[in-house]
Amino acid sequence: MTTSTTVLSPEMLEATEMLAGQLFHAEPIVHYNRAKARLDHDTEARELFARFVSAQADLRVRQSQNKVTQADVDHMRALQQEVQSKPIILAYAQAQQAAIAYLPEINREISQLLGIDFASLSGPGKC
Amino acid sequence: MDGPILNELELAPPEVVRQAARDFARVLAETTQFKAFVQANDRLNNDEQAQLVLEAFQAKQQSLRPMLMLNAASAEETAELERLRAAVLADPSVAAYLQAQQDLTAICHAAADLLSQNIGLDFASACSPCCC
């Protein structure tokens, strides 16, 4: 990314690329990317998962507005059951959870040496 | 789960990854941006005048918070809060700290973006508390 190469010194770029390379080969990350590739190659599962994620987001918005109907709940429940019947989606979700749980360990290694939290300086978290 | 067993040759040993993280941190700690941030932070913490200005603003902000949330603060109180905020931003130690923080954030953000691109996950989001 151009922004990274223009903002980072050669030493920082090298150290970042070295860490990125090792992280890419860390077991939880390898597992996650393989599960993602399998999901991406399964059109039906991928589209079902996309519908599920979209419906989840929509439900959250409607919940915050107090506009959830029984039909919304039934629709969500049906989608959940469909998703749970697809091992490839469950495997992806589990791999994603494991990878997300792993990254704070790396952040701790960085932050302990710096004396400040690296992740908090790295940008806002997205929900 | 299903899928081929991971080839151990493809995997980086956990300690190697942790060492790469520590090496990264050491390089980051040597950047001018990080050193400037530490210096600015120390200066701010040791600047009595700056601390008084900050405390005055934070105390006013705290006392007005409920009214501000309800959009019920008076014009005078709001003006006083803005005056105190301007005093904070005009303080040289505060200004230096904010600039140093901005510069450090820029390189941390760029580094985290590079990490995220490589691993396929948002590094900062994964490490931050999430409202989800």
PDB file of C-alpha atoms in Angstrom:
ATOM      1  CA  MET A   1       0.000   0.000   0.000  1.00  0.00           C
ATOM      2  CA  THR A   2       1.405   3.353  -1.033  1.00  0.00           C
ATOM      3  CA  THR A   3       0.489   5.008   2.249  1.00  0.00           C
ATOM      4  CA  SER A   4       2.563   2.509   4.231  1.00  0.00           C
ATOM      5  CA  THR A   5       5.618   2.811   2.017  1.00  0.00           C
ATOM      6  CA  THR A   6       5.532   6.613   2.102  1.00  0.00           C
ATOM      7  CA  VAL A   7       4.891   6.923   5.836  1.00  0.00           C
ATOM      8  CA  LEU A   8       7.225   4.214   7.099  1.00  0.00           C
ATOM      9  CA  SER A   9      11.005   4.521   7.172  1.00  0.00           C
ATOM     10  CA  PRO A  10      12.973   1.761   5.381  1.00  0.00           C
ATOM     11  CA  GLU A  11      13.786   0.199   8.770  1.00  0.00           C
ATOM     12  CA  MET A  12      10.141   0.270   9.878  1.00  0.00           C
ATOM     13  CA  LEU A  13       8.970  -1.089   6.551  1.00  0.00           C
ATOM     14  CA  GLU A  14      11.436  -3.968   6.782  1.00  0.00           C
ATOM     15  CA  ALA A  15      10.493  -4.799  10.370  1.00  0.00           C
ATOM     16  CA  THR A  16       6.782  -4.593   9.535  1.00  0.00           C
ATOM     17  CA  GLU A  17       7.139  -6.818   6.479  1.00  0.00           C
ATOM     18  CA  MET A  18       9.156  -9.311   8.518  1.00  0.00           C
ATOM     19  CA  LEU A  19       6.438  -9.470  11.179  1.00  0.00           C
ATOM     20  CA  ALA A  20       3.725  -9.618   8.513  1.00  0.00           C
ATOM     21  CA  GLY A  21       5.493 -12.542   6.864  1.00  0.00           C
ATOM     22  CA  GLN A  22       5.801 -14.494  10.118  1.00  0.00           C
ATOM     23  CA  LEU A  23       2.215 -13.717  11.086  1.00  0.00           C
ATOM     24  CA  PHE A  24       1.016 -14.955   7.698  1.00  0.00           C
ATOM     25  CA  HIS A  25       2.561 -18.329   8.549  1.00  0.00           C
ATOM     26  CA  ALA A  26       1.280 -18.454  12.147  1.00  0.00           C
ATOM     27  CA  GLU A  27      -0.994 -21.462  12.581  1.00  0.00           C
ATOM     28  CA  PRO A  28      -4.222 -19.622  13.484  1.00  0.00           C
ATOM     29  CA  ILE A  29      -3.749 -17.280  10.495  1.00  0.00           C
ATOM     30  CA  VAL A  30      -2.925 -20.094   8.063  1.00  0.00           C
ATOM     31  CA  HIS A  31      -5.954 -22.008   9.301  1.00  0.00           C
ATOM     32  CA  TYR A  32      -8.169 -18.925   8.911  1.00  0.00           C
ATOM     33  CA  ASN A  33      -7.034 -18.136   5.367  1.00  0.00           C
ATOM     34  CA  ARG A  34      -7.509 -21.756   4.295  1.00  0.00           C
ATOM     35  CA  ALA A  35     -11.025 -21.817   5.762  1.00  0.00           C
ATOM     36  CA  LYS A  36     -11.772 -18.519   4.022  1.00  0.00           C
ATOM     37  CA  ALA A  37     -10.495 -19.860   0.685  1.00  0.00           C
ATOM     38  CA  ARG A  38     -12.703 -22.950   1.045  1.00  0.00           C
ATOM     39  CA  LEU A  39     -15.708 -20.736   1.809  1.00  0.00           C
ATOM     40  CA  ASP A  40     -14.924 -18.418  -1.118  1.00  0.00           C
ATOM     41  CA  HIS A  41     -14.834 -21.397  -3.476  1.00  0.00           C
ATOM     42  CA  ASP A  42     -18.247 -22.614  -2.385  1.00  0.00           C
ATOM     43  CA  THR A  43     -20.656 -20.182  -4.053  1.00  0.00           C
ATOM     44  CA  GLU A  44     -23.760 -21.460  -2.291  1.00  0.00           C
ATOM     45  CA  ALA A  45     -22.170 -21.355   1.179  1.00  0.00           C
ATOM     46  CA  ARG A  46     -20.558 -17.992   0.520  1.00  0.00           C
ATOM     47  CA  GLU A  47     -23.837 -16.397  -0.552  1.00  0.00           C
ATOM     48  CA  LEU A  48     -25.699 -17.955   2.392  1.00  0.00           C
ATOM     49  CA  PHE A  49     -23.104 -16.605   4.802  1.00  0.00           C
ATOM     50  CA  ALA A  50     -23.323 -13.152   3.195  1.00  0.00           C
ATOM     51  CA  ARG A  51     -27.132 -13.198   3.604  1.00  0.00           C
ATOM     52  CA  PHE A  52     -26.724 -14.261   7.237  1.00  0.00           C
ATOM     53  CA  VAL A  53     -24.220 -11.494   8.039  1.00  0.00           C
ATOM     54  CA  SER A  54     -26.397  -8.908   6.305  1.00  0.00           C
ATOM     55  CA  ALA A  55     -29.520 -10.084   8.146  1.00  0.00           C
ATOM     56  CA  GLN A  56     -27.621  -9.952  11.457  1.00  0.00           C
ATOM     57  CA  ALA A  57     -26.557  -6.354  10.827  1.00  0.00           C
ATOM     58  CA  ASP A  58     -30.062  -5.398   9.781  1.00  0.00           C
ATOM     59  CA  LEU A  59     -31.517  -7.006  12.904  1.00  0.00           C
ATOM     60  CA  ARG A  60     -29.127  -5.041  15.108  1.00  0.00           C
ATOM     61  CA  VAL A  61     -30.265  -1.794  13.559  1.00  0.00           C
ATOM     62  CA  ARG A  62     -33.931  -2.740  13.976  1.00  0.00           C
ATOM     63  CA  GLN A  63     -33.265  -3.761  17.590  1.00  0.00           C
ATOM     64  CA  SER A  64     -31.757  -0.367  18.337  1.00  0.00           C
ATOM     65  CA  GLN A  65     -34.891   1.244  16.878  1.00  0.00           C
ATOM     66  CA  ASN A  66     -37.208  -1.120  18.731  1.00  0.00           C
ATOM     67  CA  LYS A  67     -38.642  -2.302  15.405  1.00  0.00           C
ATOM     68  CA  VAL A  68     -37.989  -6.023  15.552  1.00  0.00           C
ATOM     69  CA  THR A  69     -40.980  -8.132  14.527  1.00  0.00           C
ATOM     70  CA  GLN A  70     -41.682 -11.831  15.021  1.00  0.00           C
ATOM     71  CA  ALA A  71     -41.152 -12.258  11.279  1.00  0.00           C
ATOM     72  CA  ASP A  72     -37.633 -10.799  11.673  1.00  0.00           C
ATOM     73  CA  VAL A  73     -36.861 -13.232  14.493  1.00  0.00           C
ATOM     74  CA  ASP A  74     -38.241 -16.192  12.522  1.00  0.00           C
ATOM     75  CA  HIS A  75     -36.260 -15.185   9.443  1.00  0.00           C
ATOM     76  CA  MET A  76     -33.055 -14.879  11.502  1.00  0.00           C
ATOM     77  CA  ARG A  77     -33.678 -18.221  13.170  1.00  0.00           C
ATOM     78  CA  ALA A  78     -34.208 -19.926   9.800  1.00  0.00           C
ATOM     79  CA  LEU A  79     -30.998 -18.433   8.448  1.00  0.00           C
ATOM     80  CA  GLN A  80     -29.104 -19.530  11.571  1.00  0.00           C
ATOM     81  CA  GLN A  81     -30.315 -23.096  11.118  1.00  0.00           C
ATOM     82  CA  GLU A  82     -29.272 -23.050   7.472  1.00  0.00           C
ATOM     83  CA  VAL A  83     -25.825 -21.691   8.390  1.00  0.00           C
ATOM     84  CA  GLN A  84     -25.395 -24.272  11.150  1.00  0.00           C
ATOM     85  CA  SER A  85     -26.117 -27.038   8.661  1.00  0.00           C
ATOM     86  CA  LYS A  86     -23.090 -25.995   6.571  1.00  0.00           C
ATOM     87  CA  PRO A  87     -19.815 -27.348   8.033  1.00  0.00           C
ATOM     88  CA  ILE A  88     -17.798 -25.145   5.703  1.00  0.00           C
ATOM     89  CA  ILE A  89     -19.346 -22.006   7.232  1.00  0.00           C
ATOM     90  CA  LEU A  90     -18.939 -23.268  10.801  1.00  0.00           C
ATOM     91  CA  ALA A  91     -15.307 -24.107  10.098  1.00  0.00           C
ATOM     92  CA  TYR A  92     -14.745 -20.602   8.718  1.00  0.00           C
ATOM     93  CA  ALA A  93     -16.417 -18.941  11.717  1.00  0.00           C
ATOM     94  CA  GLN A  94     -14.370 -21.014  14.178  1.00  0.00           C
ATOM     95  CA  ALA A  95     -11.133 -20.334  12.313  1.00  0.00           C
ATOM     96  CA  GLN A  96     -11.921 -16.629  12.230  1.00  0.00           C
ATOM     97  CA  GLN A  97     -12.621 -16.598  15.977  1.00  0.00           C
ATOM     98  CA  ALA A  98      -9.338 -18.392  16.688  1.00  0.00           C
ATOM     99  CA  ALA A  99      -7.366 -15.990  14.495  1.00  0.00           C
ATOM    100  CA  ILE A 100      -8.996 -12.946  16.122  1.00  0.00           C
ATOM    101  CA  ALA A 101      -8.235 -14.383  19.566  1.00  0.00           C
ATOM    102  CA  TYR A 102      -4.587 -14.903  18.582  1.00  0.00           C
ATOM    103  CA  LEU A 103      -3.749 -11.366  17.443  1.00  0.00           C
ATOM    104  CA  PRO A 104      -3.978  -9.731  20.909  1.00  0.00           C
ATOM    105  CA  GLU A 105      -1.121 -12.036  21.994  1.00  0.00           C
ATOM    106  CA  ILE A 106       1.050 -10.454  19.321  1.00  0.00           C
ATOM    107  CA  ASN A 107      -0.138  -6.994  20.317  1.00  0.00           C
ATOM    108  CA  ARG A 108       0.884  -7.754  23.909  1.00  0.00           C
ATOM    109  CA  GLU A 109       4.416  -8.724  22.810  1.00  0.00           C
ATOM    110  CA  ILE A 110       4.724  -5.409  20.958  1.00  0.00           C
ATOM    111  CA  SER A 111       3.065  -3.294  23.648  1.00  0.00           C
ATOM    112  CA  GLN A 112       5.058  -4.743  26.558  1.00  0.00           C
ATOM    113  CA  LEU A 113       8.291  -3.687  24.937  1.00  0.00           C
ATOM    114  CA  LEU A 114       6.966  -0.244  23.953  1.00  0.00           C
ATOM    115  CA  GLY A 115       5.260   0.511  27.267  1.00  0.00           C
ATOM    116  CA  ILE A 116       2.105   1.631  25.436  1.00  0.00           C
ATOM    117  CA  ASP A 117      -0.701  -0.206  23.677  1.00  0.00           C
ATOM    118  CA  PHE A 118       0.241  -0.551  20.004  1.00  0.00           C
ATOM    119  CA  ALA A 119      -3.269  -1.443  18.838  1.00  0.00           C
ATOM    120  CA  SER A 120      -4.777   1.712  20.350  1.00  0.00           C
ATOM    121  CA  LEU A 121      -2.344   3.780  18.275  1.00  0.00           C
ATOM    122  CA  SER A 122      -3.099   1.799  15.139  1.00  0.00           C
ATOM    123  CA  GLY A 123      -6.561   2.989  14.347  1.00  0.00           C
ATOM    124  CA  PRO A 124     -10.095   2.743  15.566  1.00  0.00           C
ATOM    125  CA  GLY A 125     -11.528  -0.728  16.023  1.00  0.00           C
ATOM    126  CA  LYS A 126     -14.477  -1.495  13.776  1.00  0.00           C
ATOM    127  CA  CYS A 127     -17.594  -3.192  14.935  1.00  0.00           C
TER     128      CYS A 127
ATOM    129  CA  MET B   1     -12.268 -29.691  11.310  1.00  0.00           C
ATOM    130  CA  ASP B   2     -12.378 -30.838   7.668  1.00  0.00           C
ATOM    131  CA  GLY B   3      -9.648 -30.054   5.165  1.00  0.00           C
ATOM    132  CA  PRO B   4      -6.018 -31.168   4.814  1.00  0.00           C
ATOM    133  CA  ILE B   5      -3.824 -31.324   7.887  1.00  0.00           C
ATOM    134  CA  LEU B   6      -1.583 -28.283   7.979  1.00  0.00           C
ATOM    135  CA  ASN B   7       1.936 -29.024   6.767  1.00  0.00           C
ATOM    136  CA  GLU B   8       4.228 -28.092   9.660  1.00  0.00           C
ATOM    137  CA  LEU B   9       6.758 -26.778   7.173  1.00  0.00           C
ATOM    138  CA  GLU B  10       4.244 -24.071   6.268  1.00  0.00           C
ATOM    139  CA  LEU B  11       3.850 -22.931   9.843  1.00  0.00           C
ATOM    140  CA  ALA B  12       5.998 -20.415  11.698  1.00  0.00           C
ATOM    141  CA  PRO B  13       6.868 -21.632  15.213  1.00  0.00           C
ATOM    142  CA  PRO B  14       5.012 -19.516  17.812  1.00  0.00           C
ATOM    143  CA  GLU B  15       8.237 -18.255  19.398  1.00  0.00           C
ATOM    144  CA  VAL B  16       9.535 -17.118  16.000  1.00  0.00           C
ATOM    145  CA  VAL B  17       6.382 -15.037  15.508  1.00  0.00           C
ATOM    146  CA  ARG B  18       6.684 -13.570  19.012  1.00  0.00           C
ATOM    147  CA  GLN B  19      10.336 -12.712  18.355  1.00  0.00           C
ATOM    148  CA  ALA B  20       9.358 -10.952  15.116  1.00  0.00           C
ATOM    149  CA  ALA B  21       6.824  -8.956  17.151  1.00  0.00           C
ATOM    150  CA  ARG B  22       9.509  -7.955  19.673  1.00  0.00           C
ATOM    151  CA  ASP B  23      11.914  -7.030  16.859  1.00  0.00           C
ATOM    152  CA  PHE B  24       9.185  -4.905  15.310  1.00  0.00           C
ATOM    153  CA  ALA B  25       8.601  -3.175  18.635  1.00  0.00           C
ATOM    154  CA  ARG B  26      12.324  -2.459  19.045  1.00  0.00           C
ATOM    155  CA  VAL B  27      12.488  -0.826  15.622  1.00  0.00           C
ATOM    156  CA  LEU B  28       9.335   1.192  16.356  1.00  0.00           C
ATOM    157  CA  ALA B  29      10.818   2.332  19.675  1.00  0.00           C
ATOM    158  CA  GLU B  30      13.849   3.690  17.802  1.00  0.00           C
ATOM    159  CA  THR B  31      11.801   5.862  15.414  1.00  0.00           C
ATOM    160  CA  THR B  32      11.953   9.636  15.791  1.00  0.00           C
ATOM    161  CA  GLN B  33       8.161   9.646  16.104  1.00  0.00           C
ATOM    162  CA  PHE B  34       8.160   7.291  19.101  1.00  0.00           C
ATOM    163  CA  LYS B  35      11.010   9.107  20.842  1.00  0.00           C
ATOM    164  CA  ALA B  36       9.283  12.443  20.256  1.00  0.00           C
ATOM    165  CA  PHE B  37       6.056  11.054  21.720  1.00  0.00           C
ATOM    166  CA  VAL B  38       7.804   9.802  24.856  1.00  0.00           C
ATOM    167  CA  GLN B  39       9.546  13.148  25.251  1.00  0.00           C
ATOM    168  CA  ALA B  40       6.316  15.117  24.724  1.00  0.00           C
ATOM    169  CA  ASN B  41       4.481  12.859  27.175  1.00  0.00           C
ATOM    170  CA  ASP B  42       7.151  13.390  29.837  1.00  0.00           C
ATOM    171  CA  ARG B  43       7.151  17.136  29.215  1.00  0.00           C
ATOM    172  CA  LEU B  44       3.368  17.305  29.577  1.00  0.00           C
ATOM    173  CA  ASN B  45       3.362  15.230  32.759  1.00  0.00           C
ATOM    174  CA  ASN B  46       6.020  17.479  34.319  1.00  0.00           C
ATOM    175  CA  ASP B  47       4.485  20.796  33.221  1.00  0.00           C
ATOM    176  CA  GLU B  48       2.545  22.099  36.246  1.00  0.00           C
ATOM    177  CA  GLN B  49       0.903  24.903  34.307  1.00  0.00           C
ATOM    178  CA  ALA B  50      -0.275  22.525  31.577  1.00  0.00           C
ATOM    179  CA  GLN B  51      -1.612  20.119  34.195  1.00  0.00           C
ATOM    180  CA  LEU B  52      -3.606  22.925  35.853  1.00  0.00           C
ATOM    181  CA  VAL B  53      -5.113  23.949  32.519  1.00  0.00           C
ATOM    182  CA  LEU B  54      -5.993  20.325  31.724  1.00  0.00           C
ATOM    183  CA  GLU B  55      -7.526  19.719  35.132  1.00  0.00           C
ATOM    184  CA  ALA B  56      -9.673  22.850  34.874  1.00  0.00           C
ATOM    185  CA  PHE B  57     -11.011  21.769  31.482  1.00  0.00           C
ATOM    186  CA  GLN B  58     -11.596  18.151  32.530  1.00  0.00           C
ATOM    187  CA  ALA B  59     -13.385  19.224  35.731  1.00  0.00           C
ATOM    188  CA  LYS B  60     -15.685  21.539  33.789  1.00  0.00           C
ATOM    189  CA  GLN B  61     -16.325  18.899  31.138  1.00  0.00           C
ATOM    190  CA  GLN B  62     -17.135  16.321  33.809  1.00  0.00           C
ATOM    191  CA  SER B  63     -19.536  18.649  35.631  1.00  0.00           C
ATOM    192  CA  LEU B  64     -21.352  19.556  32.420  1.00  0.00           C
ATOM    193  CA  ARG B  65     -21.467  16.064  30.923  1.00  0.00           C
ATOM    194  CA  PRO B  66     -25.072  15.218  31.905  1.00  0.00           C
ATOM    195  CA  MET B  67     -26.338  18.580  30.638  1.00  0.00           C
ATOM    196  CA  LEU B  68     -24.336  18.320  27.443  1.00  0.00           C
ATOM    197  CA  MET B  69     -25.756  14.851  26.760  1.00  0.00           C
ATOM    198  CA  LEU B  70     -29.231  16.308  27.076  1.00  0.00           C
ATOM    199  CA  ASN B  71     -28.253  19.373  25.069  1.00  0.00           C
ATOM    200  CA  ALA B  72     -29.363  21.410  28.066  1.00  0.00           C
ATOM    201  CA  ALA B  73     -26.209  23.293  28.990  1.00  0.00           C
ATOM    202  CA  SER B  74     -26.607  27.072  29.128  1.00  0.00           C
ATOM    203  CA  ALA B  75     -24.886  29.294  26.601  1.00  0.00           C
ATOM    204  CA  GLU B  76     -22.637  30.685  29.349  1.00  0.00           C
ATOM    205  CA  GLU B  77     -21.570  27.236  30.516  1.00  0.00           C
ATOM    206  CA  THR B  78     -20.918  26.083  26.963  1.00  0.00           C
ATOM    207  CA  ALA B  79     -18.889  29.222  26.271  1.00  0.00           C
ATOM    208  CA  GLU B  80     -16.863  28.652  29.466  1.00  0.00           C
ATOM    209  CA  LEU B  81     -16.167  25.059  28.420  1.00  0.00           C
ATOM    210  CA  GLU B  82     -15.007  26.225  24.995  1.00  0.00           C
ATOM    211  CA  ARG B  83     -12.781  28.865  26.599  1.00  0.00           C
ATOM    212  CA  LEU B  84     -11.149  26.211  28.762  1.00  0.00           C
ATOM    213  CA  ARG B  85     -10.782  23.891  25.763  1.00  0.00           C
ATOM    214  CA  ALA B  86      -9.080  26.672  23.779  1.00  0.00           C
ATOM    215  CA  ALA B  87      -6.722  27.268  26.714  1.00  0.00           C
ATOM    216  CA  VAL B  88      -5.773  23.579  26.699  1.00  0.00           C
ATOM    217  CA  LEU B  89      -5.105  23.545  22.952  1.00  0.00           C
ATOM    218  CA  ALA B  90      -3.079  26.747  23.206  1.00  0.00           C
ATOM    219  CA  ASP B  91      -0.781  25.324  25.866  1.00  0.00           C
ATOM    220  CA  PRO B  92       2.630  24.574  24.272  1.00  0.00           C
ATOM    221  CA  SER B  93       3.126  21.279  26.114  1.00  0.00           C
ATOM    222  CA  VAL B  94      -0.331  20.071  25.142  1.00  0.00           C
ATOM    223  CA  ALA B  95       0.138  21.147  21.528  1.00  0.00           C
ATOM    224  CA  ALA B  96       3.484  19.352  21.352  1.00  0.00           C
ATOM    225  CA  TYR B  97       1.960  16.209  22.866  1.00  0.00           C
ATOM    226  CA  LEU B  98      -0.965  16.178  20.439  1.00  0.00           C
ATOM    227  CA  GLN B  99       1.350  16.664  17.456  1.00  0.00           C
ATOM    228  CA  ALA B 100       3.683  13.898  18.629  1.00  0.00           C
ATOM    229  CA  GLN B 101       0.715  11.603  19.224  1.00  0.00           C
ATOM    230  CA  GLN B 102      -0.600  12.329  15.720  1.00  0.00           C
ATOM    231  CA  ASP B 103       2.792  11.590  14.137  1.00  0.00           C
ATOM    232  CA  LEU B 104       3.197   8.343  16.057  1.00  0.00           C
ATOM    233  CA  THR B 105      -0.351   7.272  15.273  1.00  0.00           C
ATOM    234  CA  ALA B 106       0.314   7.789  11.572  1.00  0.00           C
ATOM    235  CA  ILE B 107       3.185   5.296  11.459  1.00  0.00           C
ATOM    236  CA  CYS B 108       1.448   2.805  13.758  1.00  0.00           C
ATOM    237  CA  HIS B 109      -1.617   2.974  11.563  1.00  0.00           C
ATOM    238  CA  ALA B 110       0.460   2.433   8.416  1.00  0.00           C
ATOM    239  CA  ALA B 111       2.261  -0.531   9.971  1.00  0.00           C
ATOM    240  CA  ALA B 112      -0.986  -2.080  11.204  1.00  0.00           C
ATOM    241  CA  ASP B 113      -2.531  -1.652   7.740  1.00  0.00           C
ATOM    242  CA  LEU B 114       0.388  -3.556   6.233  1.00  0.00           C
ATOM    243  CA  LEU B 115      -0.018  -6.340   8.792  1.00  0.00           C
ATOM    244  CA  SER B 116      -3.747  -6.487   8.096  1.00  0.00           C
ATOM    245  CA  GLN B 117      -3.271  -6.699   4.320  1.00  0.00           C
ATOM    246  CA  ASN B 118      -0.918  -9.649   4.743  1.00  0.00           C
ATOM    247  CA  ILE B 119      -2.986 -11.682   7.151  1.00  0.00           C
ATOM    248  CA  GLY B 120      -6.453 -10.905   5.776  1.00  0.00           C
ATOM    249  CA  LEU B 121      -7.765  -9.619   9.125  1.00  0.00           C
ATOM    250  CA  ASP B 122      -7.946  -6.140  10.638  1.00  0.00           C
ATOM    251  CA  PHE B 123      -5.156  -6.169  13.233  1.00  0.00           C
ATOM    252  CA  ALA B 124      -6.286  -3.099  15.211  1.00  0.00           C
ATOM    253  CA  SER B 125      -9.925  -4.216  15.319  1.00  0.00           C
ATOM    254  CA  ALA B 126      -8.977  -7.699  16.522  1.00  0.00           C
ATOM    255  CA  CYS B 127      -6.973  -6.202  19.388  1.00  0.00           C
ATOM    256  CA  SER B 128      -9.510  -3.566  20.455  1.00  0.00           C
ATOM    257  CA  PRO B 129     -12.599  -4.038  22.611  1.00  0.00           C
ATOM    258  CA  CYS B 130     -15.582  -4.457  20.297  1.00  0.00           C
ATOM    259  CA  CYS B 131     -19.124  -3.435  20.821  1.00  0.00           C
ATOM    260  CA  CYS B 132     -20.370  -6.511  18.937  1.00  0.00           C
TER     261      CYS B 132
END
